[in-house]
CSV table of C-alpha atoms and ligand atoms in Angstrom, one decimal:
chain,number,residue,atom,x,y,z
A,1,UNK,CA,172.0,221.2,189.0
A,2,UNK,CA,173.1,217.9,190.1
A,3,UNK,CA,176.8,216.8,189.8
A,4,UNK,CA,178.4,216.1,186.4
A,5,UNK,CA,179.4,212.9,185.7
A,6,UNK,CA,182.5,212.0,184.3
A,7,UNK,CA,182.7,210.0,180.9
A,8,UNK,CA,186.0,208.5,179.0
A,9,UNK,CA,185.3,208.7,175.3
A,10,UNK,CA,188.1,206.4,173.7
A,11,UNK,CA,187.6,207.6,169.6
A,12,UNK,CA,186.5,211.0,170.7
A,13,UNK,CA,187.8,212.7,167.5
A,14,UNK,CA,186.1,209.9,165.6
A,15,UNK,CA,182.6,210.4,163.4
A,16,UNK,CA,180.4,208.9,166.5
A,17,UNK,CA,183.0,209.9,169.2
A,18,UNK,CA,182.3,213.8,168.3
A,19,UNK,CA,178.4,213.9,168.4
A,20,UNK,CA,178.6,211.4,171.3
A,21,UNK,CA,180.9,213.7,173.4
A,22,UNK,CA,179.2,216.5,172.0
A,23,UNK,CA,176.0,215.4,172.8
A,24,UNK,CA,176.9,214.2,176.8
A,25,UNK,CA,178.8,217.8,177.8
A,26,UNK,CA,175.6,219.7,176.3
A,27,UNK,CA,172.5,217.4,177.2
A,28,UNK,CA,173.4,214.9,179.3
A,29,UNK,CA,175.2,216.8,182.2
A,30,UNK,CA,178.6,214.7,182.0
A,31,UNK,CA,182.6,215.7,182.0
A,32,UNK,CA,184.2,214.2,179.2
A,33,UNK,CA,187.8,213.0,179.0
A,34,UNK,CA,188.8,212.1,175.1
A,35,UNK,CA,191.1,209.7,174.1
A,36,UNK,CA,192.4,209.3,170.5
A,37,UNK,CA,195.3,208.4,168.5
A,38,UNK,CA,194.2,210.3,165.0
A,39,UNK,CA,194.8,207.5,163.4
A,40,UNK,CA,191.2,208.2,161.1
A,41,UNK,CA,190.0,210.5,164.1
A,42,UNK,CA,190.5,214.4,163.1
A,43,UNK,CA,191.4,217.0,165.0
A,44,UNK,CA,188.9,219.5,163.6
A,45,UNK,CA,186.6,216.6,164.9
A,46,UNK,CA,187.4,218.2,168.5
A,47,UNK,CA,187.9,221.8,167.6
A,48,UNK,CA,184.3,222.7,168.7
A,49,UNK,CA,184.2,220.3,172.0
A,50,UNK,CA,187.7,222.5,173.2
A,51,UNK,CA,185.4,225.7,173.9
A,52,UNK,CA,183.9,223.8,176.9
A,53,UNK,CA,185.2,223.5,180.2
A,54,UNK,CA,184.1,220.0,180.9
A,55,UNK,CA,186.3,219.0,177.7
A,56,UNK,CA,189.7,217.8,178.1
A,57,UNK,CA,191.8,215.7,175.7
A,58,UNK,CA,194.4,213.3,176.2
A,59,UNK,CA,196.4,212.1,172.8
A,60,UNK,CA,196.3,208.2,173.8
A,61,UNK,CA,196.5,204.8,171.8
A,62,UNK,CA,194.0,202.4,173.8
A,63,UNK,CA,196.9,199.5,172.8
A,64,UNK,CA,198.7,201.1,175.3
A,65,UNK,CA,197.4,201.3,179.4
A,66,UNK,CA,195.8,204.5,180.4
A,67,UNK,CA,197.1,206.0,183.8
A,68,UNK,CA,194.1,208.2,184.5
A,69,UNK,CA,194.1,210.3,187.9
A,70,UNK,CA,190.5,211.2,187.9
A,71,UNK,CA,187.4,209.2,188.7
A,72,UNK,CA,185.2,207.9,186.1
A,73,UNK,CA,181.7,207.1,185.9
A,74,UNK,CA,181.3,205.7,182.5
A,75,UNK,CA,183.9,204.5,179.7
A,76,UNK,CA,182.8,204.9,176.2
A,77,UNK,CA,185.0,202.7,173.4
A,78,UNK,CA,184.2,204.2,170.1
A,79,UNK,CA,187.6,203.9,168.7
A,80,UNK,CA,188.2,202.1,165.3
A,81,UNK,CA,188.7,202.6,162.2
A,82,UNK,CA,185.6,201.6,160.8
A,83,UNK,CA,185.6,202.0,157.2
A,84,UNK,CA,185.6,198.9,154.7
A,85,UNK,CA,188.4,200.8,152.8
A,86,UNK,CA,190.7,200.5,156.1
A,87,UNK,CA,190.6,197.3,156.7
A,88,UNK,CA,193.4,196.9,154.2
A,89,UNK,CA,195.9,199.4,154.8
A,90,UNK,CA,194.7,200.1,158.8
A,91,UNK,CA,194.2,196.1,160.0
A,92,UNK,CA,197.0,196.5,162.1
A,93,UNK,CA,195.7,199.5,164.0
A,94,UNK,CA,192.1,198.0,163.8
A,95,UNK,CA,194.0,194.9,165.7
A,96,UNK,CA,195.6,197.3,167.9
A,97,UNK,CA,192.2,199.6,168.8
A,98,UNK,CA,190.8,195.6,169.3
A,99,UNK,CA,193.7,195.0,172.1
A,100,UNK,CA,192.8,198.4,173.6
A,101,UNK,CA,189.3,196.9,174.1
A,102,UNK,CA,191.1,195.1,177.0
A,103,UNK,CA,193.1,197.9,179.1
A,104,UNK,CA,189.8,200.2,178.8
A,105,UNK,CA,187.7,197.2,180.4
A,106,UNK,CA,190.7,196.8,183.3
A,107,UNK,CA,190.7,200.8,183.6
A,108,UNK,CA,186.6,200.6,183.9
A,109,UNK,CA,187.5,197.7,186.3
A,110,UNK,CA,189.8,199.6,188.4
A,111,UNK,CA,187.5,203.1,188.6
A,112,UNK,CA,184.3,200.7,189.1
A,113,UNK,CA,182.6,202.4,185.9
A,114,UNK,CA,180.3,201.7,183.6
A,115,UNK,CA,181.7,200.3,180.3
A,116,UNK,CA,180.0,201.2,177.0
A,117,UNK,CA,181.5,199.1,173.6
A,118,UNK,CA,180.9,200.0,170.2
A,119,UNK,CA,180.2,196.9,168.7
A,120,UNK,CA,178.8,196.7,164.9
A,121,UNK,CA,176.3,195.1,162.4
A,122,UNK,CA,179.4,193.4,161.1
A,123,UNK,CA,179.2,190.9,163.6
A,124,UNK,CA,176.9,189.3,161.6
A,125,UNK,CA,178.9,189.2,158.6
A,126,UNK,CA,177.4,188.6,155.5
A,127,UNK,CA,174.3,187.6,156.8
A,128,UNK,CA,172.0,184.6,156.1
A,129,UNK,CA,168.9,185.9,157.8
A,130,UNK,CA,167.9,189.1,157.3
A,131,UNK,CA,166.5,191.3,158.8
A,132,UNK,CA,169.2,190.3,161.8
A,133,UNK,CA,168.0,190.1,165.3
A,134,UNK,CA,170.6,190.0,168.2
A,135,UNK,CA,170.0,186.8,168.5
A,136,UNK,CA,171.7,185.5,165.1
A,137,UNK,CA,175.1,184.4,165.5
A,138,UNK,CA,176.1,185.5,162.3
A,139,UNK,CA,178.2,184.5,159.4
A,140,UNK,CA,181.6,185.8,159.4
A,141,UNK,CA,185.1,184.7,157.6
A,142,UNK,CA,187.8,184.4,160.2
A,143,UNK,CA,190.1,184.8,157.7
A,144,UNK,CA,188.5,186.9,155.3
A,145,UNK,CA,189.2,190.3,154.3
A,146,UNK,CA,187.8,192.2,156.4
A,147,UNK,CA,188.1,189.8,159.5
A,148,UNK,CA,190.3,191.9,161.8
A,149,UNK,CA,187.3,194.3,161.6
A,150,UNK,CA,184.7,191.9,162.4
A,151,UNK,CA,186.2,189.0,164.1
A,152,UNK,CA,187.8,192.2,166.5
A,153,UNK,CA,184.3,193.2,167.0
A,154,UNK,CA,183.0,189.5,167.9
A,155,UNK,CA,186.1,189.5,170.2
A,156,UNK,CA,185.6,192.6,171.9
A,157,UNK,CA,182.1,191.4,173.0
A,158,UNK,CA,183.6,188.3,174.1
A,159,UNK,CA,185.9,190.1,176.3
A,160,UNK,CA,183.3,192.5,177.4
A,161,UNK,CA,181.1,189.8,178.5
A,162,UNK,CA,183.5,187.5,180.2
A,163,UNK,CA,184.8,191.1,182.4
A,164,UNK,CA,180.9,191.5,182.9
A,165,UNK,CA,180.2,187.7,184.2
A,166,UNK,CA,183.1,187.5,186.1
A,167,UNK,CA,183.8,190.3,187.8
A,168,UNK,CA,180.1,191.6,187.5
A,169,UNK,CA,181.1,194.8,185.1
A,170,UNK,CA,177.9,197.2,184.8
A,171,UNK,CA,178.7,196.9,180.7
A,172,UNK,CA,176.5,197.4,177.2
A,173,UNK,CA,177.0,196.3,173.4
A,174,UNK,CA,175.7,198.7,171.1
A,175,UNK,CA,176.0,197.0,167.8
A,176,UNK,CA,175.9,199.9,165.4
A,177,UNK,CA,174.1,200.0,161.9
A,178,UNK,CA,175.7,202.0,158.9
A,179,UNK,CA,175.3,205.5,160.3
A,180,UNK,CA,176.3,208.8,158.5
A,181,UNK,CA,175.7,212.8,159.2
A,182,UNK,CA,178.2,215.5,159.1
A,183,UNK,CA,181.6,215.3,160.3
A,184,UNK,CA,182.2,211.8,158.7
A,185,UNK,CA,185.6,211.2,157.1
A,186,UNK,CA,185.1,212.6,153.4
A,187,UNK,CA,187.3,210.1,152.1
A,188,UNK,CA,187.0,207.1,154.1
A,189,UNK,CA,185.6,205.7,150.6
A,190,UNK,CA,182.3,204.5,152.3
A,191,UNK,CA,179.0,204.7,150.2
A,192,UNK,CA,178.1,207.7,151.5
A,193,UNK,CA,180.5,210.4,151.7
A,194,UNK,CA,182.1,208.9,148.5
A,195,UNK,CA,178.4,209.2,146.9
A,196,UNK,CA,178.2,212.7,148.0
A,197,UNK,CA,181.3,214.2,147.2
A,198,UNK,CA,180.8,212.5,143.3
A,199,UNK,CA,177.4,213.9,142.8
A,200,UNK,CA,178.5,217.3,144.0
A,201,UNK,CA,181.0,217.6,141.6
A,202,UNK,CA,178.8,215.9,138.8
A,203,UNK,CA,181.2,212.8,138.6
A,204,UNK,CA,179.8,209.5,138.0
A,205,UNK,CA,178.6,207.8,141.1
A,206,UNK,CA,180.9,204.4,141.7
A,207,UNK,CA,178.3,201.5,142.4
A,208,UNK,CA,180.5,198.6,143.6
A,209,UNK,CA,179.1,195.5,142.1
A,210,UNK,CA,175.3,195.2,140.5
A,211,UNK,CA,174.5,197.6,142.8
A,212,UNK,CA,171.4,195.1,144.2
A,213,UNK,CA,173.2,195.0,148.2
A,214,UNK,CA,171.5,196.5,150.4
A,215,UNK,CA,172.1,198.7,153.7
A,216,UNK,CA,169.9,200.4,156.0
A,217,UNK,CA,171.3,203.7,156.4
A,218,UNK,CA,170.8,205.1,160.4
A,219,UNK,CA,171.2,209.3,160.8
A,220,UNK,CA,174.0,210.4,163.6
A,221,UNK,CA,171.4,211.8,166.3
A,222,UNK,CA,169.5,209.0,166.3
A,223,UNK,CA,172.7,206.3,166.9
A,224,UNK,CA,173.4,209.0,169.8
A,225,UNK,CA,170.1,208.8,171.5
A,226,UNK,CA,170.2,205.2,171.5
A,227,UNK,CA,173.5,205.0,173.0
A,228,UNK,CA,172.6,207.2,175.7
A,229,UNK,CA,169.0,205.2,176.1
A,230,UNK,CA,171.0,201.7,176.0
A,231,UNK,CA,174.1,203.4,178.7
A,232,UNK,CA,170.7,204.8,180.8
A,233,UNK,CA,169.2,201.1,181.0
A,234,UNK,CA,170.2,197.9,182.7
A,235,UNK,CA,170.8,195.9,179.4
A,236,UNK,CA,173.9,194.2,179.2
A,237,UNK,CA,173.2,192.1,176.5
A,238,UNK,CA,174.2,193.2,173.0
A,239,UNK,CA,171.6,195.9,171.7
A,240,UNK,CA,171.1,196.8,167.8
A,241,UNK,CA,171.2,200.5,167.1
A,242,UNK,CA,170.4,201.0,163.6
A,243,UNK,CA,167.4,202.0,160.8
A,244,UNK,CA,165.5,199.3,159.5
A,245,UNK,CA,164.9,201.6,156.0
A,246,UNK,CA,166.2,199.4,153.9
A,247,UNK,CA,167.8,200.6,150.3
A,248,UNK,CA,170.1,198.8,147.2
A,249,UNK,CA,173.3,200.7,146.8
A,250,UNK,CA,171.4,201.7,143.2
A,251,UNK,CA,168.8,203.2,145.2
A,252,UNK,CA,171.0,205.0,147.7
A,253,UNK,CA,173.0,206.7,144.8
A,254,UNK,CA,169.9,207.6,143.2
A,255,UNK,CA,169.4,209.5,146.4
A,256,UNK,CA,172.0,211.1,146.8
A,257,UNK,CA,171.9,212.2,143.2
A,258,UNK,CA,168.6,213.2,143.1
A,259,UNK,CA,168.7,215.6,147.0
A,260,UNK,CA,172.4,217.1,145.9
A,261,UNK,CA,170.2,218.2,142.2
A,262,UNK,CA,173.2,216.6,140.1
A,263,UNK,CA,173.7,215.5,136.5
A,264,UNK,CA,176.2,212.9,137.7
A,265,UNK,CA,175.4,208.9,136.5
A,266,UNK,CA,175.4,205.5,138.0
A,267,UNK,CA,178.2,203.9,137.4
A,268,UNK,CA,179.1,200.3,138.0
A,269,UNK,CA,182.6,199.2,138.6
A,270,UNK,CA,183.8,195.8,139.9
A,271,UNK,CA,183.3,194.8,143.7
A,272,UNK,CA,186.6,195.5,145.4
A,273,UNK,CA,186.2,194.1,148.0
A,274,UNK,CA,185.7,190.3,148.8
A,275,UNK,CA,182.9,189.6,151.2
A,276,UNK,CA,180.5,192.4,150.8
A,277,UNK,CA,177.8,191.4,152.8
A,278,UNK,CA,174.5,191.6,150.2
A,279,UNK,CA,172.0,192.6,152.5
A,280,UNK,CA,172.2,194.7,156.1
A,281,UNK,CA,169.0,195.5,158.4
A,282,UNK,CA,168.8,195.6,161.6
A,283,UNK,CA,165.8,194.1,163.6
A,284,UNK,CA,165.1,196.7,166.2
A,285,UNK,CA,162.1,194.9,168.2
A,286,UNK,CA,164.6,194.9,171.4
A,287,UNK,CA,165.7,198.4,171.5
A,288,UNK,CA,161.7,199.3,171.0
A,289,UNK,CA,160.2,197.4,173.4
A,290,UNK,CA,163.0,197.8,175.9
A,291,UNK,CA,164.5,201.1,175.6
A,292,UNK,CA,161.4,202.6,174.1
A,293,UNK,CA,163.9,203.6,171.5
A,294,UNK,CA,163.4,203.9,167.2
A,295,UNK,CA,164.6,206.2,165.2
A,296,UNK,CA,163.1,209.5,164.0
A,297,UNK,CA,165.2,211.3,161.6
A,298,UNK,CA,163.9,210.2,158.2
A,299,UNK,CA,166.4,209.4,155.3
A,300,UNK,CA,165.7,212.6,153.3
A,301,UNK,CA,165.8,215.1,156.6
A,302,UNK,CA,169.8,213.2,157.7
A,303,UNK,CA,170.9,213.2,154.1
A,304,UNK,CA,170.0,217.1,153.2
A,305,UNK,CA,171.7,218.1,156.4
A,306,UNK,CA,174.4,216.0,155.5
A,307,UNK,CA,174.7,217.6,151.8
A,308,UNK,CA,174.9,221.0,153.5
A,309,UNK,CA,177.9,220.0,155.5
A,310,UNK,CA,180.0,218.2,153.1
A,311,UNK,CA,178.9,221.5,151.0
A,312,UNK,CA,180.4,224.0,153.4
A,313,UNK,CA,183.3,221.7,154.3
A,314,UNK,CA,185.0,220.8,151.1
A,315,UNK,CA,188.5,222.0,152.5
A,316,UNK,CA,188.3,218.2,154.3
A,317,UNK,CA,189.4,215.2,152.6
A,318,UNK,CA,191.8,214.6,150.2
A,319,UNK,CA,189.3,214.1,147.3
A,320,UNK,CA,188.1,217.7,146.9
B,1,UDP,N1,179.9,200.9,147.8
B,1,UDP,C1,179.7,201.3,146.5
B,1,UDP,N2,180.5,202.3,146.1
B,1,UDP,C2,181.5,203.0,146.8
B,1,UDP,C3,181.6,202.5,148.2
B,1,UDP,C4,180.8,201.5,148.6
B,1,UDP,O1,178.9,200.8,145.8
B,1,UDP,O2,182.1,203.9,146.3
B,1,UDP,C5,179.1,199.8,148.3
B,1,UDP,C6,179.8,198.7,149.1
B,1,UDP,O3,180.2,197.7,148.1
B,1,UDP,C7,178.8,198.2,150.0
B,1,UDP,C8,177.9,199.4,150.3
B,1,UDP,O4,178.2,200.3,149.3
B,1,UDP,O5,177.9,197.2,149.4
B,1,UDP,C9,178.2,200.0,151.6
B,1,UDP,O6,179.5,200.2,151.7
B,1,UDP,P1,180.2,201.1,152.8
B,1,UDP,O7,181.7,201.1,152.5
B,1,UDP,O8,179.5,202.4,152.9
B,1,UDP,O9,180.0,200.3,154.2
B,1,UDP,P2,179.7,198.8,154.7
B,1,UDP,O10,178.2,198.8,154.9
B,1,UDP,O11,180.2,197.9,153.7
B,1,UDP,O12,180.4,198.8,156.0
């Protein structure tokens, strides 16, 4: 067995910190040190990860320095709160986890590690082009509503790539695509988990809008193996990570009705948000051709998985 290394996972009791963590102690032969704050991380999130020895936990906010004794290999920022419904009550804390961007790129700077940042699709705003490549600069109010979300994210690759170029920082950018799969926040009021929860109690299903947006939902494992394929590389230009299966938000409820075997109806309530974007795909030509990367998990295999688990797990959440 060759040595372990040893990964920081900032966001560890996160959705994405969890399976990532998970996923590096059991396949990928690393130690993992996790960081979080609990502001929308949960500690049941971490409950499983405590049975292994190369699991230890540090109760941090990243807006604060890290004094961290051990040596690190790799630093992995997944921590945000990442749902549309926090940008509003959480922007100060998504502000905060944007400032933390910055110690965790000194502390990968000081233990000469590899740094690993979450970015996301909503870089690109409410896109003009669409499907979006990496290349596409994006269209994105600075002072919209959800702009300390996605102006943090455009910052945080900023900062990323000015610690890469100038002190030559082995870094990535995984711009992440709506993803979903067990162990996300039940009520984080995203599409998904609030779709879920509604059909499985027969409630009406809450399509913001006309319901003719689109998104391109992306299952859990497959994010993970492409942020373990984009960490293994020598990219260090941003990378999309998402699935190009395209839907409407009627579409996806459908779904969701039709896999859960529910009576509940479409219903369609006013936007509340300003600035949905009205269509999301990823163009994944770059993580194919270069990381020999796509995803596998098909819409209907995730999403029944997914059922299961917010089936068994209806103690979590407020909304139960
Ligand atoms: N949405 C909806 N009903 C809900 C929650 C969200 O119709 O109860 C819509 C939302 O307006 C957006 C899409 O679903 O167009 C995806 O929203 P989500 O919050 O899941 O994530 P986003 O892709 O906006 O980050």
């Amino acid at each position: 067995m060759t040595k372990k290394k040893i990964a920081l996972v900032a966001g560890a009791a996160g959705f994405i910190g969890t399976h990532l963590t998970e996923r590096l102690i059991t396949k990928e032969n690393y130690q993992v040190i996790g960081v979080d704050n609990f502001v929308t991380g949960s500690r049941d999130n971490i409950k499983h990860l405590s049975v292994y020895p190369e699991f230890t936990f540090l109760e941090h906010d990243i807006k604060d320095p890290m004094d961290i004794k051990e040596k690190v290999d790799v630093i992995f920022d997944m921590a945000c709160p990442a749902s549309p419904t926090d940008f509003i009550p959480l922007k100060i804390e998504i502000i905060e986890s944007t400032l933390g961007i910055y110690h965790l790129l000194q502390l990968a700077r000081e233990k000469q590690a590899k740094f690993v940042f979450s970015s996301s699709s909503e870089v690109y705003g409410d896109a003009l082009v669409n499907p979006q490549p990496e290349d596409y600069t994006g269209n994105v109010n600075t002072t919209g509503i959800r702009s300390a979300y996605d102006e943090g994210k455009r910052f945080g690759e900023a900062m990323v790539m000015a610690f890469h170029r100038k002190y030559k920082m082995d870094t990535r950018i995984v711009r992440i695509f709506n993803t979903y799969g067990e162990r996300m926040r039940a009520n984080d009021g995203r599409a998904i988990p609030t779709f879920i929860n509604q059909a499985l109690k027969n409630e009406d299903v809450t399509v913001f809008g006309d319901g003719t947006q689109t998104r391109s939902p992306q299952y859990i494992s497959d994010l993970v193996s492409g942020i373990i394929k984009l960490t293994n590389s020598d990219i260090t230009t941003p990378t999309n990570i998402g699935n190009p299966d395209e839907m409407t938000i009627n579409k996806l409820a459908e779904k969701i009705v039709n896999l859960t075997n529910s009576t509940s109806k479409l219903t369609h309530v006013p936007l509340p948000q300003i600035h949905d974007p009205k269509v999301r795909k990823p163009d994944i030509s770059k993580a194919k051709s270069e990381l020999d990367w796509e995803p596998k998990v098909t819409f209907n295999e995730g999403m029944k998985k997914t059922i299961e688990w917010f089936k068994i797990n209806t103690k979590r959440g407020d909304i139960f």
